[in-house]
Coordinates of C-alpha atoms in Angstrom, one line a residue:
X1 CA 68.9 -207.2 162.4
X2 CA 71.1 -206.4 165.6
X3 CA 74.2 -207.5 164.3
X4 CA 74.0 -204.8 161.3
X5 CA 73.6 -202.0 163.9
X6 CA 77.5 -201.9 164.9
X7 CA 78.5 -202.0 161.0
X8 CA 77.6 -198.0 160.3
X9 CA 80.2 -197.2 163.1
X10 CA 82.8 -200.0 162.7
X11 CA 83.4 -199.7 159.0
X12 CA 83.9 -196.1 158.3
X13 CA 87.0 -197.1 161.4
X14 CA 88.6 -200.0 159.4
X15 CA 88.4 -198.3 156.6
X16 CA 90.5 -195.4 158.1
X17 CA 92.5 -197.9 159.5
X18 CA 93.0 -199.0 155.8
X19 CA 93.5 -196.0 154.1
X20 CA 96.0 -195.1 156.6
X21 CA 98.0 -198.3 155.7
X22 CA 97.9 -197.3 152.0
X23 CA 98.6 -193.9 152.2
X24 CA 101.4 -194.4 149.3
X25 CA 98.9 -195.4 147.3
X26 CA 96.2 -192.7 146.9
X27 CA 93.9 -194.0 144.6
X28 CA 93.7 -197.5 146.3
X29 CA 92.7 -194.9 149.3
X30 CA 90.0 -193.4 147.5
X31 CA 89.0 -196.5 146.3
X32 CA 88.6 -198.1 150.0
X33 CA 87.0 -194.8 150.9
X34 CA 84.0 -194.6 148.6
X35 CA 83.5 -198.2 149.2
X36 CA 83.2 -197.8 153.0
X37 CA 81.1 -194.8 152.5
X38 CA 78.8 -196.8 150.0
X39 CA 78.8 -199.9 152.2
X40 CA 77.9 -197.9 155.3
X41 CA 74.9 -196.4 153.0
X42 CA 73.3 -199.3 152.2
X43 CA 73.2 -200.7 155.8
X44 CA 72.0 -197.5 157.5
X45 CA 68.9 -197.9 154.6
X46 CA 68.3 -201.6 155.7
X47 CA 68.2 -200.0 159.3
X48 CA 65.9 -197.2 158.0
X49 CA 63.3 -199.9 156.6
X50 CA 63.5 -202.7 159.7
X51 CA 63.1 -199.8 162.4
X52 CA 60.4 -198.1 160.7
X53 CA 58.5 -201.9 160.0
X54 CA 59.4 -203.3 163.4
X55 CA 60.4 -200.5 165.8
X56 CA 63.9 -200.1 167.1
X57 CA 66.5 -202.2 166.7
X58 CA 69.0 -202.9 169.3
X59 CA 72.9 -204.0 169.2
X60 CA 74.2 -204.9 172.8
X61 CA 78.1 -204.7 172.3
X62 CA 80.0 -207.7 173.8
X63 CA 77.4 -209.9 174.7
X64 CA 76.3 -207.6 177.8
X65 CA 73.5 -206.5 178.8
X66 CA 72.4 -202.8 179.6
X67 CA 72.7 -201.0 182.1
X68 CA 76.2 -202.2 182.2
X69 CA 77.3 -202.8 178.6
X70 CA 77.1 -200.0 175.7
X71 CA 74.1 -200.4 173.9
X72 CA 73.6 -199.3 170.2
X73 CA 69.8 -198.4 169.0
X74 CA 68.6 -197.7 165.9
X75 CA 65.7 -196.8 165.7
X76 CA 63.5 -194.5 163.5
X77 CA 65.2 -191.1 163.8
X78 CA 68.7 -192.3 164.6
X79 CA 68.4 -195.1 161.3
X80 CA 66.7 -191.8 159.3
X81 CA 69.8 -189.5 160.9
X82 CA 72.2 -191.9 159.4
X83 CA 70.7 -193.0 155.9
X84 CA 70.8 -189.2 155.3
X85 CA 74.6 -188.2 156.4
X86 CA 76.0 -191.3 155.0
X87 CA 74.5 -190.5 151.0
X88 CA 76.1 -186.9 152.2
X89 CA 79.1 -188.1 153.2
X90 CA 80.0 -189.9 150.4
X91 CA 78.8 -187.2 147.8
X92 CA 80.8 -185.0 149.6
X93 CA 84.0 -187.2 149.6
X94 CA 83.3 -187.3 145.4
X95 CA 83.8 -184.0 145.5
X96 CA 87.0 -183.9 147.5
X97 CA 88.2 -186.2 145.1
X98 CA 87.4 -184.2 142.6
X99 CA 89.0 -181.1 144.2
X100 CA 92.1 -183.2 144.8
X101 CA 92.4 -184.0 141.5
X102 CA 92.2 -180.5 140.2
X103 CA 94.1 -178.8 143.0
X104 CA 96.9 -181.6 142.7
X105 CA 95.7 -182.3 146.4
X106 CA 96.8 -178.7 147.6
X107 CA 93.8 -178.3 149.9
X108 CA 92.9 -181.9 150.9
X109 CA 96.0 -183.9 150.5
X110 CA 94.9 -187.5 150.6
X111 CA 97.3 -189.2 153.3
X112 CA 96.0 -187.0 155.9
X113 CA 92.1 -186.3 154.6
X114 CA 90.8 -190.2 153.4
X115 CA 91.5 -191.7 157.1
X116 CA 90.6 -188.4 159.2
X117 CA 87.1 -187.8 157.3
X118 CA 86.7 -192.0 157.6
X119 CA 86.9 -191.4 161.5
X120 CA 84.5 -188.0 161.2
X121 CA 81.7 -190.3 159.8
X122 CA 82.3 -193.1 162.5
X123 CA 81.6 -190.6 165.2
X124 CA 78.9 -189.3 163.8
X125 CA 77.5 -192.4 163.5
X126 CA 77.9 -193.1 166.9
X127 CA 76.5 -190.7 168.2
X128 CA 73.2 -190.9 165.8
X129 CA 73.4 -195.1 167.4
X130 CA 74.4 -194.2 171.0
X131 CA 72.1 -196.1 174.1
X132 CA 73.6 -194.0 176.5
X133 CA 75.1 -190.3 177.5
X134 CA 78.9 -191.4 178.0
X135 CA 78.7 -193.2 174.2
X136 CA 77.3 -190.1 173.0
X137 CA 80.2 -188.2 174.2
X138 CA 82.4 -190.5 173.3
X139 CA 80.7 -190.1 169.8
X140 CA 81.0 -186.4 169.8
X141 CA 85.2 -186.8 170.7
X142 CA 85.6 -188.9 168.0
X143 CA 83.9 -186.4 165.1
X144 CA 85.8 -183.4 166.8
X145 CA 89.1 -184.6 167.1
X146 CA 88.7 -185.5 163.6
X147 CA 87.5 -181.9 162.7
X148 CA 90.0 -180.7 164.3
X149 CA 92.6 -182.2 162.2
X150 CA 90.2 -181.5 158.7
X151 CA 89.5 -177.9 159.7
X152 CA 93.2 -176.9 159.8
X153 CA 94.5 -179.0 156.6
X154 CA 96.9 -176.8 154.4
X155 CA 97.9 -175.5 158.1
X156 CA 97.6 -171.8 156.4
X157 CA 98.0 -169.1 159.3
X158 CA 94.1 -168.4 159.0
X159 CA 93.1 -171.8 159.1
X160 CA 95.5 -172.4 161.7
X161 CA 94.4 -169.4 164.0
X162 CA 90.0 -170.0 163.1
X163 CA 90.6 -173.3 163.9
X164 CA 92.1 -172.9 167.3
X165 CA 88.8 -170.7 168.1
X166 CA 86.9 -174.2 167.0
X167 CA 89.3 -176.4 169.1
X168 CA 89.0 -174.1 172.2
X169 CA 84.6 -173.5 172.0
X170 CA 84.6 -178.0 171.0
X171 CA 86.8 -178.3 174.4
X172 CA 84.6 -176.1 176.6
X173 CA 81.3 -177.9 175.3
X174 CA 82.7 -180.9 175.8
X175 CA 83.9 -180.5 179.4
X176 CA 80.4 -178.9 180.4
X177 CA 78.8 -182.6 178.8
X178 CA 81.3 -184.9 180.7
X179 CA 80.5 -182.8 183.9
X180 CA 76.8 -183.6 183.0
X181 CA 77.4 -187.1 182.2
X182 CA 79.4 -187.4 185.6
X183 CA 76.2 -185.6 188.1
X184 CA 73.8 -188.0 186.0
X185 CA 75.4 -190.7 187.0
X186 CA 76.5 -188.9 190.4
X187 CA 72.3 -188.7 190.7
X188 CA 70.7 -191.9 189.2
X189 CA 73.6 -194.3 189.4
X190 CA 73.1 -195.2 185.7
X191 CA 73.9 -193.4 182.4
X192 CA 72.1 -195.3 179.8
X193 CA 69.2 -193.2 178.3
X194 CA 66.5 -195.7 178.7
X195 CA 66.8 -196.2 182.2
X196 CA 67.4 -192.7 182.9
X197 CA 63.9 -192.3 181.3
X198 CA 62.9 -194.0 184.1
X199 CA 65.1 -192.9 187.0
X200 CA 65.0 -189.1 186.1
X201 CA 61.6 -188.8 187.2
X202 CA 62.4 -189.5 191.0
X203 CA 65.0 -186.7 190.7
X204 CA 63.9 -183.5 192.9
X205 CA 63.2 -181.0 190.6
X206 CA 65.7 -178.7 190.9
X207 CA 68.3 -181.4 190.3
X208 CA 66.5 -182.7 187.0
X209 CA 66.8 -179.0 185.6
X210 CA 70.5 -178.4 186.3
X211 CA 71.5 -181.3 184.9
X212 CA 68.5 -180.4 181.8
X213 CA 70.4 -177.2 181.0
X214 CA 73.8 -178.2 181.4
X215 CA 72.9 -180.9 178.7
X216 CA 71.2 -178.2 176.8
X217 CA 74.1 -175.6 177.1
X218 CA 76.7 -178.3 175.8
X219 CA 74.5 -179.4 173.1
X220 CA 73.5 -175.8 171.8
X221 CA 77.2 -175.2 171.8
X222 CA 77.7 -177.7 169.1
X223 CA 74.6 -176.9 167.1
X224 CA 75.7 -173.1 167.5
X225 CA 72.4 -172.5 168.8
X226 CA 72.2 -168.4 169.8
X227 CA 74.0 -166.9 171.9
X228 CA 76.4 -169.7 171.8
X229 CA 76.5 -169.2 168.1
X230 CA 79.4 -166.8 167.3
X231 CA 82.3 -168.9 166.8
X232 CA 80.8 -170.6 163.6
X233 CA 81.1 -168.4 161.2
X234 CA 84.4 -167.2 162.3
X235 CA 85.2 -171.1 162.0
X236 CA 83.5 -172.7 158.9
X237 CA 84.5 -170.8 155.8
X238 CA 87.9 -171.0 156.2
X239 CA 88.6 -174.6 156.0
X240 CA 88.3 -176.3 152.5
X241 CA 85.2 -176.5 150.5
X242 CA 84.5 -180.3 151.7
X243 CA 85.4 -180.0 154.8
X244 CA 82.9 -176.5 155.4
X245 CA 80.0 -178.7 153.8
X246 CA 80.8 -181.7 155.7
X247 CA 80.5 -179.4 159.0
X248 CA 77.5 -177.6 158.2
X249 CA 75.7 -180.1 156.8
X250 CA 76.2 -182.7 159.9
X251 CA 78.4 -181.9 162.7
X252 CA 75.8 -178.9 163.8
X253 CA 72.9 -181.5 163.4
X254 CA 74.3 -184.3 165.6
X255 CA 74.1 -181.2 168.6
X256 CA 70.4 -180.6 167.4
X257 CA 69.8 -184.5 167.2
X258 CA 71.3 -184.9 170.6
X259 CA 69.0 -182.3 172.2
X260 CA 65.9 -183.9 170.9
X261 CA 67.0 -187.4 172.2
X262 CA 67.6 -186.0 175.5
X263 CA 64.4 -183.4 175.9
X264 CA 62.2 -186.2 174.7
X265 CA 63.1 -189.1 176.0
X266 CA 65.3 -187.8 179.2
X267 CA 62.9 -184.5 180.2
X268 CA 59.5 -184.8 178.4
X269 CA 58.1 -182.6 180.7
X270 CA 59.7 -179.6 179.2
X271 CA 59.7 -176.8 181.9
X272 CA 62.2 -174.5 179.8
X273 CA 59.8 -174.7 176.9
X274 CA 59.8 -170.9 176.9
X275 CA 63.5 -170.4 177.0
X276 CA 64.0 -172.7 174.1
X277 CA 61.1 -170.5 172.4
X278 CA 63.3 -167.4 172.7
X279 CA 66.7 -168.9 171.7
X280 CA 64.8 -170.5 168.7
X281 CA 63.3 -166.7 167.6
X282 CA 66.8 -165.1 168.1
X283 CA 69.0 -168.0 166.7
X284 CA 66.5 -167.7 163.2
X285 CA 66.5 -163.6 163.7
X286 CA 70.1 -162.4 164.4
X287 CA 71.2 -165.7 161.9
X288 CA 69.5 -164.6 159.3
X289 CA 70.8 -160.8 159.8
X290 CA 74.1 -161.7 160.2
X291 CA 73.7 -163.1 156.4
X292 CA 72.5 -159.5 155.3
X293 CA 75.3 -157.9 156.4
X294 CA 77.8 -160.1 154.2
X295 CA 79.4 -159.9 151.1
X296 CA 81.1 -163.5 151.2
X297 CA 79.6 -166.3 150.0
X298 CA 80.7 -168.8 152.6
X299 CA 80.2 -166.4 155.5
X300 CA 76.9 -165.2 154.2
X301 CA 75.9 -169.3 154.3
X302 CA 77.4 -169.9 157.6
X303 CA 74.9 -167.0 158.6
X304 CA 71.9 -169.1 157.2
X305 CA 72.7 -172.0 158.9
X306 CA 72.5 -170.6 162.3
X307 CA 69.8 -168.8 161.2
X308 CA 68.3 -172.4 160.2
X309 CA 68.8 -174.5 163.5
X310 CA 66.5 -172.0 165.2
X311 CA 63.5 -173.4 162.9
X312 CA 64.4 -177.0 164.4
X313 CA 64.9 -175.8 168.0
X314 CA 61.4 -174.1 167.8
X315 CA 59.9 -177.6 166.7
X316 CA 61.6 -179.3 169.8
X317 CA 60.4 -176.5 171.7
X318 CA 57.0 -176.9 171.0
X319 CA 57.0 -180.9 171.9
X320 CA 54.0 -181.6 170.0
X321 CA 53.8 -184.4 167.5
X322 CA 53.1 -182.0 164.8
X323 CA 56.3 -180.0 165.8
X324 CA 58.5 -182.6 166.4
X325 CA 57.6 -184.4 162.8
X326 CA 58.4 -181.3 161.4
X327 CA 61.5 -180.8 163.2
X328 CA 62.5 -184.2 161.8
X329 CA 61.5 -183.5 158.3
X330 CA 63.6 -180.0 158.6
X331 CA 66.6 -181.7 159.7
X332 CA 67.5 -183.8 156.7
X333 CA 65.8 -181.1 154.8
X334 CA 69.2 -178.6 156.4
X335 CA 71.2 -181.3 156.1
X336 CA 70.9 -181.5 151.8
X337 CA 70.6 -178.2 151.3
X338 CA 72.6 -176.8 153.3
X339 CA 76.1 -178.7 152.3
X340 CA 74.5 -178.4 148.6
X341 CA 74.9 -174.7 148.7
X342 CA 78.8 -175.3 150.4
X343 CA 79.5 -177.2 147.9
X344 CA 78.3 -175.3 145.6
X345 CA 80.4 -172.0 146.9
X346 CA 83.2 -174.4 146.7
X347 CA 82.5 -174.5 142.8
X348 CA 81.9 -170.5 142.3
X349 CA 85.6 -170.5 143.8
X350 CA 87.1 -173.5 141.9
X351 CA 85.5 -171.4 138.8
X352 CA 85.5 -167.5 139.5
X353 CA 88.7 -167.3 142.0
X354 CA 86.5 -166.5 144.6
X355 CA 83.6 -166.1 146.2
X356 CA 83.7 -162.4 147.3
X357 CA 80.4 -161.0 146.2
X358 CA 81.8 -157.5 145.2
X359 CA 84.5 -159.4 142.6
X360 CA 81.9 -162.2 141.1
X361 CA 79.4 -161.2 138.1
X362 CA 78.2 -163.3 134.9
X363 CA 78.6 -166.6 136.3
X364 CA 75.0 -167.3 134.9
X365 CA 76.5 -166.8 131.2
X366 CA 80.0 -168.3 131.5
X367 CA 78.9 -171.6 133.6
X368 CA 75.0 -172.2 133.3
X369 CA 74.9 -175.1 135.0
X370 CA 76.4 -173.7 138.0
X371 CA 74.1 -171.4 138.1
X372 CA 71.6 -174.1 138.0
X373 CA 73.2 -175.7 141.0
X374 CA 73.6 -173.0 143.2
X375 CA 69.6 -171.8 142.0
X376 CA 67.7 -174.8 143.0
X377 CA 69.4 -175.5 146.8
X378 CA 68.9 -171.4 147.3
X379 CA 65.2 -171.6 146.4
X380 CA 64.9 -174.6 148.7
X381 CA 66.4 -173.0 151.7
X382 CA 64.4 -169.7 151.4
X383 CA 61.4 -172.4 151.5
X384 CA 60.1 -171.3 147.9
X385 CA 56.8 -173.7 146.9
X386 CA 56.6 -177.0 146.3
X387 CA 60.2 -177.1 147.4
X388 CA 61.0 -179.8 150.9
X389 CA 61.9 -176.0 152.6
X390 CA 58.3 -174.8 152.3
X391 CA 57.2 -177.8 153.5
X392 CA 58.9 -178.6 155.8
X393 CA 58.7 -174.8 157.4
X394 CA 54.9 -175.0 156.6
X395 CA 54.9 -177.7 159.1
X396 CA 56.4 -176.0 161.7
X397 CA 54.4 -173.2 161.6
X398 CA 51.4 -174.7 161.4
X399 CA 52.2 -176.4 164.7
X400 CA 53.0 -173.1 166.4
X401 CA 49.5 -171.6 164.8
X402 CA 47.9 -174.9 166.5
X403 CA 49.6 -174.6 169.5
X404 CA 48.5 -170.8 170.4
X405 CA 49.6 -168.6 172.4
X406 CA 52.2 -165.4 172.3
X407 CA 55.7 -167.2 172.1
X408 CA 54.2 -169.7 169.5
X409 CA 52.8 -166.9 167.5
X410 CA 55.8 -164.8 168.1
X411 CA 58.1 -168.0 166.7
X412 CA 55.3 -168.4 163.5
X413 CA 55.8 -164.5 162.4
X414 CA 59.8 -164.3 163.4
X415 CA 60.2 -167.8 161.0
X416 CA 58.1 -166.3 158.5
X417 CA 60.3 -163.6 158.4
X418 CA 63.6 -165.6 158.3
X419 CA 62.2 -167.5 155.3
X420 CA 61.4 -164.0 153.8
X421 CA 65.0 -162.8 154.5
X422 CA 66.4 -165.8 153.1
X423 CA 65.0 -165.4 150.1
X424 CA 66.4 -161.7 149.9
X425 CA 70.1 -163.1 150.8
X426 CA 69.5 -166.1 147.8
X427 CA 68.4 -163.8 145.8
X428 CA 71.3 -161.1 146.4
X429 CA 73.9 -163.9 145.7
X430 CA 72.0 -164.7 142.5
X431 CA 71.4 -161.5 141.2
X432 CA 75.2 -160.6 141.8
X433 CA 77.4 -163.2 141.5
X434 CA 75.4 -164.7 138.5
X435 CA 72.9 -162.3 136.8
X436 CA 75.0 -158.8 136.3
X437 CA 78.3 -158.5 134.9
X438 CA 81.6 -157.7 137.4
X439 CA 81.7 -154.4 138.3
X440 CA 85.5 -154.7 139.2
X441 CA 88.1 -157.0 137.9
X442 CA 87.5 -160.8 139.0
X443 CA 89.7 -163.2 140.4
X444 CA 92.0 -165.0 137.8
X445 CA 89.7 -168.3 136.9
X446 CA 90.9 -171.5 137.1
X447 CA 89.4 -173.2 133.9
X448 CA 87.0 -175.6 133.7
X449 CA 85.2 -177.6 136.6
X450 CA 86.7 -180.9 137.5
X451 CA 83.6 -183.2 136.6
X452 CA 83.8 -184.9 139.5
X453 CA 82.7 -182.4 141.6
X454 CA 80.2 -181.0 139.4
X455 CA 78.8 -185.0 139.6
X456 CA 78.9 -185.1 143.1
X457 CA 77.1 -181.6 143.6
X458 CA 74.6 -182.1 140.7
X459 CA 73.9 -185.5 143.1
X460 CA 72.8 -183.5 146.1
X461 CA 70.9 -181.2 144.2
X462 CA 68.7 -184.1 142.9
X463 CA 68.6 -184.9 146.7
X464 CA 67.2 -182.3 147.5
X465 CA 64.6 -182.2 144.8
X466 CA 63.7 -185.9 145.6
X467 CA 63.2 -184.8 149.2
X468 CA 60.3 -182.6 147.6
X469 CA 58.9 -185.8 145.4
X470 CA 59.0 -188.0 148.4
X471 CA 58.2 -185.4 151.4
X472 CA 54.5 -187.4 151.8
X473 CA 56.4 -191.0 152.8
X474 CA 58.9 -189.2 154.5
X475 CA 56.6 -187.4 156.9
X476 CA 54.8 -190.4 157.6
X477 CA 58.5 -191.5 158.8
X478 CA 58.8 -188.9 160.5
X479 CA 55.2 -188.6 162.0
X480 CA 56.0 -192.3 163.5
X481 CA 59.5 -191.4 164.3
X482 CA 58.2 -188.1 166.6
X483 CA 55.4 -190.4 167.8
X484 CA 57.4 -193.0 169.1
X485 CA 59.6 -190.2 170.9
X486 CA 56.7 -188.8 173.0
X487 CA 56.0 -192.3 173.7
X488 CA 59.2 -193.4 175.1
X489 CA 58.0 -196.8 175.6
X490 CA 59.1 -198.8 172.4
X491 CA 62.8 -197.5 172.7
X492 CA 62.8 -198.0 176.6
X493 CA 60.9 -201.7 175.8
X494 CA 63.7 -202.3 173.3
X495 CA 66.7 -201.4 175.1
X496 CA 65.0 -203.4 178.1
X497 CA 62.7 -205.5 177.4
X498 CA 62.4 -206.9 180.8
X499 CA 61.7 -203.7 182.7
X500 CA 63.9 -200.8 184.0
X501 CA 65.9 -202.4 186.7

C-alpha cells in the first residue's frame, strides 16, 4: 500500500493546480474541488484500515532510501489524523460553497479560495505523513502560507490588521522550529525521526532538552498552547466562517499532533513532564475563563478551543498508554466539534446578522433546526453523557486518577472544572441567543439559510454523534495507536527495516 501514501498530499496540490487553471470557470472549480477532497477521503480511510491491520505503512519518495530521501509514514495516528481532517475538510468546503452562493462570493471569492484551501489540506497532510523534522516544517510552511492568504480574504482593514498578528506569531514559530531542525541535525547528523529515535539517546543531556523545548515552544506556538496562546482569539474570528472552522478545527491540532510525535517517539523519557502538567492546567483554566468573559460568539469559541488543547496536552503529559489513547480519542473528538460549532456561528450570522450575544434572542423559534445544530456540538464539547466529550474526557481523567500524585490530581480537578465551565458558556449562548427573546433591536436578517450549508453542518453534527456510537472501535484504534507510540519499534522497524544506521 506504499504507493497510496503520497496520494493524500499530491492530490489536494494538483487539484489546486487545476482549479487555478479554471478559475473563469467557478463551478468546474468546485467541482474539481469536492472531488479532490472526496478522493483524498477515501484513500486516507484505506490507510486508516492497512495501518491499523498491518502496522505502518511506508512511502520512500524517489526511489531513496532513508536517511537520505524523504520518507512518508502512515501509520495509525497519522492515517487516523488524516481520515478525520479530510471528511472535515470537505464538509467544510460544502459549506463555503454554500456561503459563496448566498453571499455572491463576497467573503470567499472562488478564484482565490478553491486553490489556496486545496494547498491548506496538502500541508496538512504532510505534516500528519512526514518521516522526518525538515518535511514537517516544510508541511507546516505550506498550510501557513496558505492561511495566510485565506485569513485575510475580503482584505477588510480588520482582517487585514488580525491577520498580520497571525502572519508575524506563524513566522516566529517557524524560525524557532528551523533553528531546531538545524542543531538536530547540527547534533545527530540526521533529521529523520526514526533514526533520531535512535541517535538522541547518545545526546548529553542537556543538549537533548534544549533542543526538547525549543521543539516544544514552536509546536505550542501553533497549537496556542498557554502562555503562547494570545494571538488566537485576536486571529480566528475575524476571517470568514470556513476559514475560522477550518483553523480551529485542524491547523491547532497539527501543532498538538506534532508534539506527540516528537515527545514520544523523539524524548520518551519525558523530563519536563511537570512543566507540561502546568501549561496543560492553565491552557484549560485561563481558556476556559477567557470564554466567560465574552459576549461574541466566535470569540467566546476561540476561548474554548484553547481551553480545549490543554485536556490533550495533559494526556501527552502524562505518557501513559491510558493517557495517550485518550489524548488520541480527544483530538478527533476537538477536531468535529469544534469546527461544528464555527460553522455553526457562521449560520447564527448568515441568519441573525450577527453573532453578538447582547443583539441575538429567539433563534430557537424562528430557525429550530439551528438551534438543533448549534445544541448537540455544545453538549458535546462541555462533555455532557454519553456524548464522545465525556468520554473522551472521562478517559483522561481517569488516567491522571491512576497515575497519582499532586499535579495529576491537580490536572483531574482543574479539567473537571473546565468541563463544568463549558457547560455554563454552552449554556449562556443557548439560553441567550436562542431561548429568550432580543432584548435590543437585532441585526437586519438575511433570509433563509442556503441549504448547502445547513447540509454540510447538519454532516458534522452526525459526525460528531457517530463518534459517540462508534467511541468503543475507535479506542481500540487508539489504544493500539498510543501503544505503538511508547513502543517506538514498529514505526522505527518500518521506516528501517534493516536497523538504524
Amino acid at each position: 500500500m506504499g504507493h497510496l501514501v503520497p496520494l493524500p498530499v499530491v492530490m489536494p496540490l494538483l487539484g489546486a493546480a487545476l482549479t487555478l487553471l479554471l478559475a473563469p470557470w467557478p463551478r468546474l472549480q468546485r467541482t474539481v474541488s469536492v472531488f479532490t477532497l472526496s478522493a483524498t477521503l477515501m484513500v486516507a480511510a484505506v490507510l486508516l484500515v492497512g495501518a491499523y491491520r498491518h502496522g505502518p505503512v511506508v512511502a520512500q519518495i524517489g526511489g531513496w532510501q532513508p536517511p537520505v530521501g524523504i520518507v512518508l509514514v502512515a501509520d495509525q495516528l497519522a492515517a487516523l489524523m488524516l481520515t478525520v481532517s479530510a471528511a472535515v475538510t470537505l464538509c467544510v468546503l460544502l459549506y463555503s460553497i454554500g456561503q459563496g452562493q448566498g453571499e455572491n462570493l463576497e467573503k470567499a471569492p472562488v478564484s482565490i479560495y478553491h486553490p489556496t484551501y486545496l494547498v491548506l489540506t496538502a500541508g496538512v497532510t504532510n505534516a500528519f505523513l512526514a518521516g522526518d523534522l525538515f518535511n514537517l516544517f516544510v508541511g507546516f510552511e505550506i498550510l501557513l502560507a496558505a492561511s495566510y492568504v485565506l485569513i485575510t480574504l475580503g482584505g477588510t482593514e480588520v482582517r487585514i490588521r488580525t491577520g498580520s498578528t497571525y502572519v508575524l506569531v506563524s513566522i516566529l514559530s517557524s524560525t524557532i522550529f528551523l533553528s531546531a531542525v538545524g542543531l538536530v541535525y547540527l547534533a545527530t547528523g540526521t533529521v529523520n525521526l526514526a533514526q533520531l529515535a535512535a541517535r538522541l539517546d547518545a545526546l548529553p543531556q542537556g543538549v537533548r532538552l534544549l533542543l526538547e523545548l525549543m521543539l516544544l515552544l514552536a509546536f505550542a506556538i501553533k497549537a496556542a498552547v498557554f502562555p503562547v496562546s494570545a494571538w488566537l482569539p485576536d486571529s480566528y474570528p475575524t476571517a470568514p466562517a470556513p476559514v475560522t472552522a477550518v483553523f480551529a478545527g485542524l491547523l491547532t491540532k497539527v501543532g498538538v499532533y506534532a508534539i506527540i510525535r516528537t515527545e514520544t517517539l523523539l524524548f520518551p523519557d519525558v523530563r519536563v513532564d511537570g512543566l507540561l502538567m502546568v501549561v496543560a492546567g492553565l491552557t484549560m483554566l485561563v481558556g476556559i475563563l477567557g470564554a466567560v468573559a465574552q459576549s461574541d460568539i466566535r470569540r467566546l469559541f476561540s476561548f474554548t478551543l484553547v481551553s480545549h488543547i490543554g485536556y490533550m496536552i495533559f494526556g501527552v503529559a502524562l505518557a501513559t498508554a491510558a493517557a495517550l489513547s485518550g489524548a488520541i480519542f480527544y483530538v478527533v473528538h476537538h477536531i468535529t466539534i469544534q469546527t461544528t460549532l464555527f460553522l455553526v456561528a457562521g449560520l447564527v450570522e448568515q441568519r441573525a446578522g450577527s453573532t453578538d450575544l447582547r443583539r441575538l434572542g429567539g433563534l430557537a423559534r424562528v430557525a429550530p433546526l439551528l438551534g438543533v445544530l448549534f445544541f448537540l456540538p455544545a453538549m458535546n464539547l462541555a462533555g455532557i453523557p454519553p456524548f464522545s466529550g465525556f468520554l473522551g474526557k472521562l478517559g483522561l481523567l481517569q488516567a491522571g486518577a491512576a497515575e497519582g500524585g499532586t499535579l495529576p490530581w491537580s490536572l483531574v480537578a482543574a479539567g473537571t472544572l473546565t468541563s463544568l465551565l463549558t457547560l455554563y458558556v454552552a449554556s449562556r449562548v443557548w439560553n441567550i441567543a436562542f431561548w429568550r427573546e432580543p432584548r435590543v433591536a437585532t441585526a437586519e436578517p438575511r433570509g433563509r439559510l442556503p441549504a448547502l450549508m445547513v447540509v454540510a453542518t447538519t454532516a458534522l453534527v452526525a459526525l460528531g454523534v457517530a463518534l459517540t456510537l462508534v467511541a468503543g472501535p475507535l479506542f481500540a484504534v487508539t489504544a493500539d495507536a498510543a501503544a505503538d507510540l511508547r513502543q517506538r519499534t514498529p514505526y522505527v522497524e518500518a521506516v528501517l527495516p534493516g536497523g538504524v544506521p
